[in-house]
Amino acid sequence: MKSYIDKISKLLKPKEIRHEIHSFDSGVFMVDIWINNEFYCIQLFDNKFGISKVTEGIDFSTIPDKTYIHWKDFEMELKKILVTL
């Protein structure tokens, strides 16, 4: 999953998007992303990709809003979010 973290970083860095990468002993990675006034959490776990929009009205959950099995599907979703810049 580490190689996918590098791919995510390559998508974010050119746009100077603030992000933080977290790794856990379980092998799970999380990427926190701040786009304008919105906060997203990306989760990489069990060969899956998850993404959640975190808002004040919704408690943070370890279960992603959307889950993808294939990188290309996840990448398309992330790029849709990045287009809002």
N, CA, C and O atoms as a DFTB+ gen file, in Angstrom:
340 C
 N C O
     1  1       0.826      -1.203       0.000
     2  2       0.000       0.000       0.000
     3  2       0.868       1.265       0.000
     4  3       0.401       2.339      -0.379
     5  1       2.101       1.138       0.415
     6  2       2.996       2.296       0.468
     7  2       3.153       2.940      -0.908
     8  3       3.224       4.165      -1.009
     9  1       3.207       2.143      -1.954
    10  2       3.360       2.718      -3.294
    11  2       2.160       3.602      -3.656
    12  3       2.308       4.575      -4.395
    13  1       0.988       3.268      -3.144
    14  2      -0.198       4.086      -3.408
    15  2      -0.140       5.407      -2.639
    16  3      -0.645       6.426      -3.108
    17  1       0.471       5.383      -1.468
    18  2       0.665       6.630      -0.712
    19  2       1.513       7.585      -1.548
    20  3       1.235       8.783      -1.615
    21  1       2.546       7.043      -2.182
    22  2       3.394       7.869      -3.041
    23  2       2.596       8.439      -4.211
    24  3       2.789       9.597      -4.583
    25  1       1.708       7.647      -4.792
    26  2       0.876       8.123      -5.902
    27  2      -0.067       9.236      -5.444
    28  3      -0.265      10.220      -6.156
    29  1      -0.639       9.079      -4.266
    30  2      -1.536      10.105      -3.718
    31  2      -0.753      11.393      -3.493
    32  3      -1.222      12.476      -3.842
    33  1       0.425      11.280      -2.916
    34  2       1.264      12.460      -2.678
    35  2       1.594      13.173      -3.985
    36  3       1.603      14.403      -4.033
    37  1       1.862      12.418      -5.039
    38  2       2.192      13.021      -6.332
    39  2       1.003      13.784      -6.910
    40  3       1.190      14.756      -7.643
    41  1      -0.219      13.353      -6.586
    42  2      -1.401      14.083      -7.040
    43  2      -1.605      15.374      -6.239
    44  3      -2.098      16.366      -6.776
    45  1      -1.229      15.360      -4.967
    46  2      -1.491      16.490      -4.082
    47  2      -0.408      17.567      -4.123
    48  3      -0.720      18.757      -4.083
    49  1       0.839      17.171      -4.200
    50  2       1.949      18.131      -4.086
    51  2       1.944      19.228      -5.140
    52  3       2.164      20.387      -4.788
    53  1       1.705      18.927      -6.416
    54  2       1.716      20.021      -7.408
    55  2       0.667      21.099      -7.135
    56  3       0.843      22.254      -7.522
    57  1      -0.403      20.723      -6.481
    58  2      -1.477      21.675      -6.173
    59  2      -1.272      22.312      -4.796
    60  3      -2.084      23.118      -4.342
    61  1      -0.153      21.929      -4.132
    62  2       0.188      22.451      -2.805
    63  2      -0.957      22.250      -1.805
    64  3      -1.293      23.150      -1.035
    65  1      -1.536      21.073      -1.836
    66  2      -2.630      20.731      -0.931
    67  2      -2.040      20.241       0.382
    68  3      -1.209      19.332       0.408
    69  1      -2.477      20.850       1.453
    70  2      -2.007      20.438       2.776
    71  2      -2.495      19.029       3.056
    72  3      -3.679      18.728       2.902
    73  1      -1.567      18.163       3.472
    74  2      -1.939      16.791       3.810
    75  2      -0.945      16.204       4.812
    76  3       0.210      16.620       4.902
    77  1      -1.436      15.237       5.546
    78  2      -0.610      14.515       6.522
    79  2      -0.824      13.024       6.304
    80  3      -1.946      12.564       6.089
    81  1       0.276      12.281       6.364
    82  2       0.227      10.835       6.165
    83  2       0.488      10.146       7.499
    84  3       1.423      10.493       8.220
    85  1      -0.350       9.170       7.812
    86  2      -0.215       8.402       9.047
    87  2      -0.136       6.921       8.691
    88  3      -0.880       6.443       7.834
    89  1       0.756       6.205       9.342
    90  2       0.817       4.751       9.149
    91  2       0.658       4.083      10.501
    92  3       1.037       4.641      11.530
    93  1       0.099       2.892      10.491
    94  2      -0.191       2.169      11.716
    95  2       0.441       0.785      11.661
    96  3       0.674       0.241      10.582
    97  1       0.712       0.228      12.820
    98  2       1.332      -1.100      12.909
    99  2       0.524      -2.167      12.170
   100  3       1.078      -3.173      11.727
   101  1      -0.762      -1.952      12.041
   102  2      -1.642      -2.910      11.371
   103  2      -1.429      -2.934       9.855
   104  3      -1.949      -3.810       9.163
   105  1      -0.659      -1.961       9.342
   106  2      -0.457      -1.867       7.905
   107  2      -1.396      -0.878       7.234
   108  3      -1.307      -0.653       6.027
   109  1      -2.284      -0.295       8.004
   110  2      -3.236       0.694       7.489
   111  2      -2.527       2.043       7.351
   112  3      -1.715       2.424       8.194
   113  1      -2.852       2.752       6.277
   114  2      -2.378       4.118       6.080
   115  2      -3.578       5.038       6.032
   116  3      -4.643       4.664       5.542
   117  1      -3.396       6.251       6.549
   118  2      -4.422       7.285       6.447
   119  2      -3.754       8.549       5.940
   120  3      -2.631       8.878       6.322
   121  1      -4.471       9.252       5.070
   122  2      -3.991      10.530       4.569
   123  2      -5.078      11.552       4.867
   124  3      -6.197      11.447       4.364
   125  1      -4.743      12.533       5.681
   126  2      -5.663      13.628       5.972
   127  2      -5.392      14.731       4.959
   128  3      -4.240      15.098       4.727
   129  1      -6.452      15.260       4.356
   130  2      -6.324      16.259       3.303
   131  2      -7.241      17.441       3.622
   132  3      -8.405      17.268       3.981
   133  1      -6.686      18.641       3.483
   134  2      -7.463      19.853       3.650
   135  2      -7.521      20.574       2.320
   136  3      -6.495      21.011       1.798
   137  1      -8.716      20.698       1.771
   138  2      -8.928      21.390       0.504
   139  2      -9.883      22.545       0.779
   140  3     -11.046      22.340       1.124
   141  1      -9.370      23.764       0.620
   142  2     -10.121      24.962       0.982
   143  2     -10.568      24.808       2.434
   144  3      -9.718      24.699       3.317
   145  1     -11.847      24.796       2.706
   146  2     -12.334      24.636       4.079
   147  2     -12.882      23.240       4.332
   148  3     -13.617      23.030       5.297
   149  1     -12.533      22.283       3.477
   150  2     -13.054      20.929       3.614
   151  2     -11.946      19.968       4.035
   152  3     -10.785      20.126       3.658
   153  1     -12.333      18.970       4.822
   154  2     -11.384      17.997       5.351
   155  2     -11.792      16.602       4.881
   156  3     -12.935      16.181       5.063
   157  1     -10.844      15.897       4.276
   158  2     -11.079      14.539       3.791
   159  2     -10.088      13.586       4.453
   160  3      -8.968      13.965       4.794
   161  1     -10.519      12.369       4.623
   162  2      -9.654      11.326       5.152
   163  2      -9.645      10.170       4.156
   164  3     -10.687       9.621       3.799
   165  1      -8.438       9.817       3.720
   166  2      -8.255       8.667       2.842
   167  2      -7.708       7.527       3.685
   168  3      -6.799       7.720       4.493
   169  1      -8.266       6.341       3.491
   170  2      -7.826       5.160       4.237
   171  2      -7.416       4.078       3.245
   172  3      -8.150       3.772       2.306
   173  1      -6.245       3.510       3.463
   174  2      -5.760       2.403       2.661
   175  2      -5.641       1.204       3.585
   176  3      -4.840       1.213       4.520
   177  1      -6.433       0.173       3.328
   178  2      -6.513      -0.967       4.242
   179  2      -6.953      -2.211       3.479
   180  3      -7.752      -2.121       2.547
   181  1      -6.443      -3.346       3.865
   182  2      -6.866      -4.627       3.268
   183  2      -6.952      -4.573       1.745
   184  3      -7.894      -5.107       1.159
   185  1      -5.984      -3.935       1.107
   186  2      -5.973      -3.783      -0.354
   187  2      -7.208      -3.058      -0.882
   188  3      -7.669      -3.322      -1.993
   189  1      -7.729      -2.151      -0.078
   190  2      -8.870      -1.321      -0.462
   191  2      -8.512       0.137      -0.237
   192  3      -7.580       0.456       0.501
   193  1      -9.264       1.015      -0.884
   194  2      -9.075       2.450      -0.775
   195  2     -10.388       3.059      -0.305
   196  3     -11.436       2.819      -0.906
   197  1     -10.338       3.840       0.760
   198  2     -11.540       4.477       1.264
   199  2     -11.353       5.980       1.326
   200  3     -10.238       6.477       1.486
   201  1     -12.452       6.692       1.197
   202  2     -12.404       8.141       1.306
   203  2     -13.650       8.633       2.027
   204  3     -14.759       8.154       1.788
   205  1     -13.443       9.591       2.907
   206  2     -14.548      10.176       3.669
   207  2     -14.383      11.682       3.712
   208  3     -13.268      12.194       3.811
   209  1     -15.487      12.377       3.637
   210  2     -15.495      13.810       3.898
   211  2     -15.911      13.974       5.355
   212  3     -16.967      13.497       5.769
   213  1     -15.079      14.642       6.113
   214  2     -15.330      14.805       7.545
   215  2     -15.919      16.195       7.757
   216  3     -15.341      17.201       7.344
   217  1     -17.072      16.231       8.406
   218  2     -17.741      17.504       8.681
   219  2     -18.012      17.621      10.175
   220  3     -17.913      16.643      10.916
   221  1     -18.351      18.811      10.598
   222  2     -18.656      19.028      12.009
   223  2     -19.900      18.270      12.442
   224  3     -20.011      17.855      13.596
   225  1     -20.827      18.092      11.524
   226  2     -22.088      17.438      11.859
   227  2     -22.000      15.923      11.930
   228  3     -22.922      15.269      12.417
   229  1     -20.891      15.359      11.447
   230  2     -20.746      13.906      11.418
   231  2     -19.484      13.525      12.179
   232  3     -18.404      14.048      11.904
   233  1     -19.622      12.617      13.128
   234  2     -18.455      12.161      13.876
   235  2     -17.502      11.416      12.959
   236  3     -17.920      10.771      11.998
   237  1     -16.203      11.515      13.273
   238  2     -15.204      10.787      12.505
   239  2     -15.413       9.295      12.713
   240  3     -15.635       8.848      13.838
   241  1     -15.343       8.531      11.644
   242  2     -15.568       7.094      11.698
   243  2     -14.415       6.377      11.022
   244  3     -13.802       6.912      10.099
   245  1     -14.120       5.178      11.472
   246  2     -13.092       4.376      10.813
   247  2     -13.634       3.702       9.561
   248  3     -12.874       3.104       8.799
   249  1     -14.930       3.793       9.346
   250  2     -15.554       3.219       8.153
   251  2     -15.674       4.330       7.106
   252  3     -16.359       5.323       7.346
   253  1     -15.021       4.181       5.952
   254  2     -15.068       5.234       4.940
   255  2     -16.459       5.416       4.342
   256  3     -17.270       4.490       4.315
   257  1     -16.716       6.636       3.864
   258  2     -17.974       6.919       3.168
   259  2     -18.072       6.107       1.878
   260  3     -19.132       5.586       1.533
   261  1     -16.935       6.009       1.167
   262  2     -16.868       5.259      -0.082
   263  2     -15.639       4.361      -0.040
   264  3     -14.584       4.762       0.453
   265  1     -15.780       3.144      -0.560
   266  2     -14.670       2.194      -0.601
   267  2     -14.499       1.687      -2.027
   268  3     -15.470       1.423      -2.735
   269  1     -13.247       1.560      -2.425
   270  2     -12.910       1.106      -3.772
   271  2     -11.932      -0.058      -3.684
   272  3     -11.053      -0.085      -2.823
   273  1     -12.096      -1.005      -4.577
   274  2     -11.196      -2.157      -4.629
   275  2     -10.069      -1.893      -5.620
   276  3      -8.955      -2.388      -5.448
   277  1     -10.361      -1.115      -6.655
   278  2      -9.389      -0.858      -7.712
   279  2      -8.839       0.567      -7.610
   280  3      -9.590       1.524      -7.426
   281  1      -7.521       0.687      -7.731
   282  2      -6.855       1.981      -7.657
   283  2      -7.450       2.979      -8.646
   284  3      -7.709       4.125      -8.277
   285  1      -7.668       2.576      -9.878
   286  2      -8.156       3.500     -10.911
   287  2      -9.504       4.117     -10.541
   288  3      -9.736       5.299     -10.797
   289  1     -10.390       3.325      -9.942
   290  2     -11.689       3.844      -9.514
   291  2     -11.513       4.869      -8.398
   292  3     -12.144       5.926      -8.404
   293  1     -10.649       4.543      -7.443
   294  2     -10.371       5.466      -6.344
   295  2      -9.713       6.741      -6.868
   296  3     -10.080       7.847      -6.472
   297  1      -8.744       6.575      -7.756
   298  2      -8.018       7.719      -8.309
   299  2      -8.983       8.677      -9.013
   300  3      -8.855       9.894      -8.877
   301  1      -9.941       8.141      -9.758
   302  2     -10.939       8.981     -10.432
   303  2     -11.741       9.800      -9.415
   304  3     -11.999      10.985      -9.626
   305  1     -12.128       9.162      -8.322
   306  2     -12.890       9.869      -7.279
   307  2     -12.053      10.984      -6.660
   308  3     -12.538      12.099      -6.469
   309  1     -10.795      10.680      -6.349
   310  2      -9.913      11.692      -5.765
   311  2      -9.702      12.852      -6.734
   312  3      -9.719      14.012      -6.323
   313  1      -9.507      12.556      -7.990
   314  2      -9.323      13.622      -8.982
   315  2     -10.561      14.491      -9.118
   316  3     -10.440      15.690      -9.370
   317  1     -11.747      13.919      -8.957
   318  2     -12.985      14.720      -8.980
   319  2     -12.977      15.748      -7.854
   320  3     -13.382      16.896      -8.038
   321  1     -12.513      15.317      -6.691
   322  2     -12.435      16.214      -5.538
   323  2     -11.402      17.300      -5.794
   324  3     -11.632      18.462      -5.459
   325  1     -10.274      16.942      -6.379
   326  2      -9.191      17.898      -6.615
   327  2      -9.554      18.926      -7.679
   328  3      -8.978      20.013      -7.699
   329  1     -10.487      18.611      -8.554
   330  2     -10.916      19.538      -9.589
   331  2     -11.592      20.751      -8.970
   332  3     -11.647      21.810      -9.594
   333  1     -12.102      20.617      -7.768
   334  2     -12.821      21.717      -7.118
   335  2     -11.896      22.868      -6.741
   336  3     -12.368      23.914      -6.297
   337  1     -10.597      22.694      -6.907
   338  2      -9.650      23.767      -6.572
   339  2      -9.664      24.858      -7.598
   340  3      -8.927      25.836      -7.470
